[in-house]
Coordinates of C-alpha atoms and ligand atoms in Angstrom, one line a residue:
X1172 CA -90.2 -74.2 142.7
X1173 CA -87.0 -74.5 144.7
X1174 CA -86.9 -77.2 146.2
X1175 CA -89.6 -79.3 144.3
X1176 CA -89.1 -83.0 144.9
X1177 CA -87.5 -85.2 141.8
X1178 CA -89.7 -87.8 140.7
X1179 CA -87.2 -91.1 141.5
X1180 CA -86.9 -94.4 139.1
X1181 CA -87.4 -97.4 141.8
X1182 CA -84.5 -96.9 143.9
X1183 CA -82.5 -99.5 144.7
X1184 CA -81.8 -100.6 148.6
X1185 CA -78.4 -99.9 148.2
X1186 CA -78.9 -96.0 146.7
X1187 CA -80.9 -95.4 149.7
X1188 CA -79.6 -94.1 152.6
X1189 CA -81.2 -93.7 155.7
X1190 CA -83.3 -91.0 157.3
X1191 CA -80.1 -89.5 159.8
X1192 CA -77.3 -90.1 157.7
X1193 CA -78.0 -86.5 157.0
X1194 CA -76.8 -85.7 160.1
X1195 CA -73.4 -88.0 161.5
X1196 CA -72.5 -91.1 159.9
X1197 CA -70.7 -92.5 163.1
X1198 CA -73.8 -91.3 165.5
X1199 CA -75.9 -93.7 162.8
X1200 CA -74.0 -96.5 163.3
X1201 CA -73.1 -96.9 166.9
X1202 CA -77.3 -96.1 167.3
X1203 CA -77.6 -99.2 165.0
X1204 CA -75.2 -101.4 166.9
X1205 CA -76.6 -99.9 170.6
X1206 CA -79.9 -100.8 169.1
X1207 CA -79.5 -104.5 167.9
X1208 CA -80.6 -103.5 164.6
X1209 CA -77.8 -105.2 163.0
X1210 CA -77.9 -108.5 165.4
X1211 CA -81.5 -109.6 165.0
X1212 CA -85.4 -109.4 166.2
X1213 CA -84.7 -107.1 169.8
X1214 CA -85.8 -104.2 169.6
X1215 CA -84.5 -100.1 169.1
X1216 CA -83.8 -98.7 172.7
X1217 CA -82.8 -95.3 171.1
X1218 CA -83.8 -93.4 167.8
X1219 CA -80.9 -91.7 166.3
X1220 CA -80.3 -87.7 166.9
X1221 CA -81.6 -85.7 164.7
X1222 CA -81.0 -82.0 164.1
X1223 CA -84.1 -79.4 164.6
X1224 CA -85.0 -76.4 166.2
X1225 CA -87.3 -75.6 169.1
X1226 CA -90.7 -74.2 167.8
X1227 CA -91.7 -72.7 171.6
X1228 CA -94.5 -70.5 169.5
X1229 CA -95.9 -74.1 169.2
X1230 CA -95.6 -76.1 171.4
X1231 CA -97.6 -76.8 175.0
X1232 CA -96.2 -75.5 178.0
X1233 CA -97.1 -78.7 179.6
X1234 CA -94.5 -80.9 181.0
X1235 CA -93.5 -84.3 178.2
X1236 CA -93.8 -87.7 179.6
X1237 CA -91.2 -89.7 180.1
X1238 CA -89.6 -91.6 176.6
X1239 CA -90.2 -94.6 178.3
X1240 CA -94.3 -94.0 178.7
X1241 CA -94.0 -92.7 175.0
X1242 CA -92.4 -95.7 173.6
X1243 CA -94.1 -98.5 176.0
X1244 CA -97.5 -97.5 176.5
X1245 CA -98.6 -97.6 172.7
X1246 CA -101.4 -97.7 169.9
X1247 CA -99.9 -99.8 167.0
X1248 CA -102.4 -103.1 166.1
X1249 CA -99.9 -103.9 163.4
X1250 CA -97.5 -105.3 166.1
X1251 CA -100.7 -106.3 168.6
X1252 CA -103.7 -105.2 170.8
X1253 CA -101.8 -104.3 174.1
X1254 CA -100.4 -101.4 175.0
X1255 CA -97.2 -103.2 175.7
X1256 CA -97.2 -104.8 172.5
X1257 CA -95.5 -102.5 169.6
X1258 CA -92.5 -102.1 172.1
X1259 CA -92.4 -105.6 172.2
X1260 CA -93.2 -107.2 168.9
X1261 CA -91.5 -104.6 166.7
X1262 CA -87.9 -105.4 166.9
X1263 CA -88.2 -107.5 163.4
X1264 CA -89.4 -104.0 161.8
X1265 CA -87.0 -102.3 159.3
X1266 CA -87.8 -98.7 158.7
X1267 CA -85.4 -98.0 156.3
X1268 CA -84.6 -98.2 153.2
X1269 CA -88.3 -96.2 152.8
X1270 CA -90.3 -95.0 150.2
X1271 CA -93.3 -93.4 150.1
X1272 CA -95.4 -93.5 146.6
X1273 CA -97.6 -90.1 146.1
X1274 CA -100.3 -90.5 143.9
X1275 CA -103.6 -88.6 142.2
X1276 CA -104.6 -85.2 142.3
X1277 CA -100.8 -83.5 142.2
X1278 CA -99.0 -82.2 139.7
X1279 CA -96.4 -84.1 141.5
X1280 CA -96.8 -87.8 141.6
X1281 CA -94.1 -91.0 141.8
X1282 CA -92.2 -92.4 144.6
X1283 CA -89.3 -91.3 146.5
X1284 CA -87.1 -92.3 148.8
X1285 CA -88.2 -91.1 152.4
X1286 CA -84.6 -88.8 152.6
X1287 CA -86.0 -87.3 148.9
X1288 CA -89.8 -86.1 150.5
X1289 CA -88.0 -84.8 153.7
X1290 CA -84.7 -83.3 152.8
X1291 CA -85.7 -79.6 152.0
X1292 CA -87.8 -79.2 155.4
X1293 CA -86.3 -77.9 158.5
X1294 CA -87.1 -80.2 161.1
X1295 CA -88.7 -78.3 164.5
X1296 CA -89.8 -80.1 167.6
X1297 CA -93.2 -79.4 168.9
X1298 CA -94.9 -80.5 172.0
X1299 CA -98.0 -81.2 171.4
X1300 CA -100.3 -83.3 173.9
X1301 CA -102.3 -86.7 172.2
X1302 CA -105.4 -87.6 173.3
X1303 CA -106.8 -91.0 172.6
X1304 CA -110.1 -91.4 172.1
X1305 CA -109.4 -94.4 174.8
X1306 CA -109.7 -91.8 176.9
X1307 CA -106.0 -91.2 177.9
X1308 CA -103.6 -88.7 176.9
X1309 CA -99.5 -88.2 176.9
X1310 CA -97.6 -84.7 176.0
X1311 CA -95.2 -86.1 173.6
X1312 CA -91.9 -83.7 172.2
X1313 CA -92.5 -84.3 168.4
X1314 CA -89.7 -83.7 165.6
X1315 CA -91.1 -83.1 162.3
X1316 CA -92.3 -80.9 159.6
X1317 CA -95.4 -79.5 158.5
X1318 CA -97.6 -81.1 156.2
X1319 CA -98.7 -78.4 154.6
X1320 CA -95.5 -77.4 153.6
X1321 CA -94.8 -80.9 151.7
X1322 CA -98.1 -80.5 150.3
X1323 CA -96.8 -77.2 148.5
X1324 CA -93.9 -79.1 146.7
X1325 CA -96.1 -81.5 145.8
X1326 CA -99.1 -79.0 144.0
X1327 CA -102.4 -80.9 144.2
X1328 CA -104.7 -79.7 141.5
X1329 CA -107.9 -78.3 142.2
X1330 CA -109.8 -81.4 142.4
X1331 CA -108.0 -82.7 145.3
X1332 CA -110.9 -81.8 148.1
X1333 CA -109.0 -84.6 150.5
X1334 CA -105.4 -86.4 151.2
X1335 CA -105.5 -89.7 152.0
X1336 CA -102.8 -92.1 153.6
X1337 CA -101.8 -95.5 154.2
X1338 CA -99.6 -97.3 156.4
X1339 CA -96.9 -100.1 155.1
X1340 CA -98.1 -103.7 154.6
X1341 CA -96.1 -106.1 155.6
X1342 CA -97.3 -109.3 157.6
X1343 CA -93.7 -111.0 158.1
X1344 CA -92.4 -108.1 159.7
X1345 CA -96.0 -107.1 161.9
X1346 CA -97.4 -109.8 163.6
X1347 CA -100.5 -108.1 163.9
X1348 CA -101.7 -108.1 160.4
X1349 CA -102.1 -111.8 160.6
X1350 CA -105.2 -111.6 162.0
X1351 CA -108.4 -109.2 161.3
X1352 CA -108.2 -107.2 163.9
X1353 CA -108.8 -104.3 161.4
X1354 CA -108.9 -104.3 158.0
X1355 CA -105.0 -103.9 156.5
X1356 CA -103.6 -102.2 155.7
X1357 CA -104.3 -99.2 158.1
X1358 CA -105.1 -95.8 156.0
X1359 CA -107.0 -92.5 157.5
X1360 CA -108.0 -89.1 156.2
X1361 CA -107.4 -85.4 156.2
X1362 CA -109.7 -82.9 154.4
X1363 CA -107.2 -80.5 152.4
X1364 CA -108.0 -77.5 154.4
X1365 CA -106.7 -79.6 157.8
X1366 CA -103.6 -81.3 155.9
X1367 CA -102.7 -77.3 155.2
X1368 CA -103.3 -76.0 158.5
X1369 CA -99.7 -74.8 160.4
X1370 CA -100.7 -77.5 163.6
X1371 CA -100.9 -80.5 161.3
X1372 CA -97.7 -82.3 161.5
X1373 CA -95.2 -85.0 159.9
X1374 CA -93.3 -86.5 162.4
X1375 CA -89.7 -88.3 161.9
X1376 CA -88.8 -88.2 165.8
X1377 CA -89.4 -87.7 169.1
X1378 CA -87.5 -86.3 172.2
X1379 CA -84.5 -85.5 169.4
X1380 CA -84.6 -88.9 167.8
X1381 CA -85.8 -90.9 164.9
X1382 CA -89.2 -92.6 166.0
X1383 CA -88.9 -96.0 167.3
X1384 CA -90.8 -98.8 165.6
X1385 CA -93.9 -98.3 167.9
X1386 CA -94.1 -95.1 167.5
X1387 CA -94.5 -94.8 163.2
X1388 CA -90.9 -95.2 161.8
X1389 CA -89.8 -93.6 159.7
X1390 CA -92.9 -91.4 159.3
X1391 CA -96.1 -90.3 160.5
X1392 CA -98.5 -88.1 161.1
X1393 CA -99.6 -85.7 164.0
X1394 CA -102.7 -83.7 164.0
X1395 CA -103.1 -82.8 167.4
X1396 CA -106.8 -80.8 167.6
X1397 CA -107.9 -84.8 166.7
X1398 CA -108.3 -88.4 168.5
X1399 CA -104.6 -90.4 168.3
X1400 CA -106.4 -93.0 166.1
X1401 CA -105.7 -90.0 162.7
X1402 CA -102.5 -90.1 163.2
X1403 CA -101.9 -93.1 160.7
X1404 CA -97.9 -94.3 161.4
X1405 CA -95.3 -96.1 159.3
X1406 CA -96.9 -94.0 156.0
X1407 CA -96.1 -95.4 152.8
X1408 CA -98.7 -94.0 150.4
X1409 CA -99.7 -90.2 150.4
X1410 CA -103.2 -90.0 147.9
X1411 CA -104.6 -86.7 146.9
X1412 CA -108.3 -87.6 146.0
X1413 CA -111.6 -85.9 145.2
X1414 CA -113.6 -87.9 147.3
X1415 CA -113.5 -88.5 151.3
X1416 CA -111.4 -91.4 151.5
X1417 CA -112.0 -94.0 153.8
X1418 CA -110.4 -94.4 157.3
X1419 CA -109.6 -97.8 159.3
X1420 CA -111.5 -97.1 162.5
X1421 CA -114.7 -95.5 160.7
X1422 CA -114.8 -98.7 158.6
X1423 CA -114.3 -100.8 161.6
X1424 CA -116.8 -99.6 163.9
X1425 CA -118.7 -96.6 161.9
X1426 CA -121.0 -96.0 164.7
X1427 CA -118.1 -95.1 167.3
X1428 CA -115.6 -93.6 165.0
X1429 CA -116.0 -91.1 162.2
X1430 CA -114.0 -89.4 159.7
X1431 CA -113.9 -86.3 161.7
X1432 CA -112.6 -87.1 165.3
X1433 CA -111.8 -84.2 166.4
X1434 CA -111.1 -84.7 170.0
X1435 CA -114.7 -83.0 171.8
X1436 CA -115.4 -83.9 175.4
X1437 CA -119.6 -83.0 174.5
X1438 CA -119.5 -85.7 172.0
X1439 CA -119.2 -89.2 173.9
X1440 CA -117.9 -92.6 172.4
X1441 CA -121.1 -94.7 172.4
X1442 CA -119.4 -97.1 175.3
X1443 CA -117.7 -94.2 177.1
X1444 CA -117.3 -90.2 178.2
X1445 CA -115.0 -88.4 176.6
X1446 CA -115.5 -85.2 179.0
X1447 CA -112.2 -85.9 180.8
X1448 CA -108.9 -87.8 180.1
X1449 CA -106.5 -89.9 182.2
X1450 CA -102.4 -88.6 182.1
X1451 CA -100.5 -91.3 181.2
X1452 CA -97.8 -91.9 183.9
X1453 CA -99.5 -89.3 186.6
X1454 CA -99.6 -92.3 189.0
X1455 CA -102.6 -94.2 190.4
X1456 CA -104.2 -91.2 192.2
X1457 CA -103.8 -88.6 189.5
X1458 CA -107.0 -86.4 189.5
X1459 CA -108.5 -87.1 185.9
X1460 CA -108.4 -83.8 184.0
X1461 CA -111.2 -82.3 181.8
X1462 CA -110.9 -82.8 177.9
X1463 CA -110.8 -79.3 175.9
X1464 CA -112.6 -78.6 173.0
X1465 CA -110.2 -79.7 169.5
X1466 CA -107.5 -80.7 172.5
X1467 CA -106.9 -77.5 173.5
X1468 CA -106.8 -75.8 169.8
X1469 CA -110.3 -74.5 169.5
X1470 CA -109.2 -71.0 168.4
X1471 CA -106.8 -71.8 165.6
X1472 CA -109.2 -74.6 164.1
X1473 CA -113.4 -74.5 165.2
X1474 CA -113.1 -72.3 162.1
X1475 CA -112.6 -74.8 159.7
X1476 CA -115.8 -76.8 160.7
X1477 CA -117.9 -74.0 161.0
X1478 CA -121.4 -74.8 159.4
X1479 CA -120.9 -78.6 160.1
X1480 CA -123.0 -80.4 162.7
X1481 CA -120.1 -81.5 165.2
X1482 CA -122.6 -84.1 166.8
X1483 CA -123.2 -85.8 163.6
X1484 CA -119.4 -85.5 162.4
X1485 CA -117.9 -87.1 164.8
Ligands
MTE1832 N1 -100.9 -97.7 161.4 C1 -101.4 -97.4 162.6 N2 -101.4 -96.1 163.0 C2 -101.9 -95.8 164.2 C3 -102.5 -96.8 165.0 C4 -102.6 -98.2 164.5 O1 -103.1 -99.1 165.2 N3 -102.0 -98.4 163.3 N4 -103.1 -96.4 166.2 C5 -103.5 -95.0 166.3 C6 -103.9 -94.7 167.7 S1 -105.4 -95.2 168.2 C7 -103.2 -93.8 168.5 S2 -103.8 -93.3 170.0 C8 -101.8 -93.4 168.1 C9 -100.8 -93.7 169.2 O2 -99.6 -93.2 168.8 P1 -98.3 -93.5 169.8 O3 -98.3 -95.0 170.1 O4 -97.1 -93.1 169.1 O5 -98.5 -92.7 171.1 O6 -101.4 -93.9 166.9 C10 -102.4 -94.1 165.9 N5 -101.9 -94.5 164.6
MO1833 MO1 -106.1 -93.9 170.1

């Protein structure tokens, strides 16, 4: 395989460089400077450019909201409850140097620096719309890669039925995992046949830039035909198991959240409808607008769950 990851000894802080310095050196360190990353606890205003290519073929012809909705209005408990809390209690978050450790059913195992697992894939942006199981939703200009496509490099064996993933733990740096709002550190699921399929995304960035903080740096995941809450940010740990592994929210509150949660406006949260969403940032008055079958994506994916009881999988 050409491009087949290297298996790396521990790296040291020092031999790792971060995520853009593929791209301009100079652009890397005024965004560092603009951003306060070097003075202290404030935190990013901007990510740092990356380079990528339009994917139109995939992406919604829906209008993006604004970066400021994107990066203020935000699910992260790591850094708090509120919506206005990642953006505001992230600032002490350091994103790089990264690694990610892949483990189990793989012919390729170990960990790697972040720049190692990302380097041969071409980053494209795709604008794909998330819908919260809250209810909401936000069209958001994603720039990543496709899972699947790491997935290749990285050969799972034949036992590997299921990927599972896991989110950094790191209490002096998110204030959230203090207290037990959830049990840390965050992980979720993807059967293999939904981490493979073309719509399932890594993200690195949005509107152009690296992801702030509150939004998963330096990586996370995008499936957008499910609920937000799969998209597990800040990944450290990619797992190839046998078994379905667990997932935060089902273990949580198994009776409102399942493994599944694929976004489906017949199946309601126990405390709420799901047959329609709320556009963040479409003002007070913004008619609510009806919630579509796998978000929109019921053609490329109802396939994959064909035979499975949709009520009971939630
Ligand atoms: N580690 C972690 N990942 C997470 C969450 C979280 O609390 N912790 N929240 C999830 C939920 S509920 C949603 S809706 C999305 C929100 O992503 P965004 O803030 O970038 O829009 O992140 C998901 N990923
Ligand atoms: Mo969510």
């Amino acid at each position: 395989m050409r491009n087949k990851p290297q298996v790396t000894h521990r790296p040291l802080p020092s031999e790792i460089t971060p995520l853009a310095t593929y791209l301009n050196r100079r652009q890397v360190l005024a965004g560092l400077i603009a951003s306060g990353l070097l003075a202290g606890q404030q935190a990013e205003a901007r990510g740092t450019p990356l380079k990528y290519a339009k994917n139109p073929r995939m992406s919604l012809k829906e209008s993006s909201n604004s970066y400021e909705d994107i990066t203020t209005y935000n699910n992260f408990y790591e850094f708090g409850v509120d919506k206005t809390d990642p953006s505001e209690n992230s600032g002490k978050f350091r994103p790089a140097p990264w690694t990610v450790t892949v483990s189990g059913e793989a012919a390729v195992t170990g960990r790697f620096a972040l720049e190692d697992l990302i380097k041969p894939h071409a980053l494209e942006e795709r604008i794909y719309r998330l819908r919260c199981v809250e209810a909401w939703s936000m069209v958001i200009p994603w720039v990543g890669f496709p899972l699947g496509d790491l997935i290749k490099r990285l050969q799972p064996t034949s036992r590997a039925k299921y990927v599972a993933f896991k989110t950094v733990m790191r209490p002096s740096e998110m204030p959230g995992q203090r207290f037990p709002v959830l049990e840390w550190p965050y992980v979720e699921g993807l059967r293999m046949d939904e981490a493979m399929h073309p719509l399932t995304l890594m993200a690195v960035g949005l509107y152009g830039e690296t992801l702030l903080n509150q939004n998963g740096a330096p990586l996370r995941l995008v499936v957008p035909w499910k609920y937000g809450f799969k998209g597990i940010k800040s990944i450290v740990e990619i797992r190839f198991t046998e078994r379905q592994p667990p997932t935060s929210w089902n273990r949580s509150a198994p009776n409102e959240y399942g493994f599944y949660a694929n976004v489906n406006p017949a199946v309601d949260h126990p405390r709420w409808s799901q047959a329609t969403e709320r556009r963040i940032g479409g003002g007070l008055f913004a008619p609510r607008q009806p919630t579509l079958p796998f978000n929109g994506y019921a053609a490329q994916v109802a396939s994959l769950y064909s035979g499975l009881d949709l009520t009971r999988n939630y």
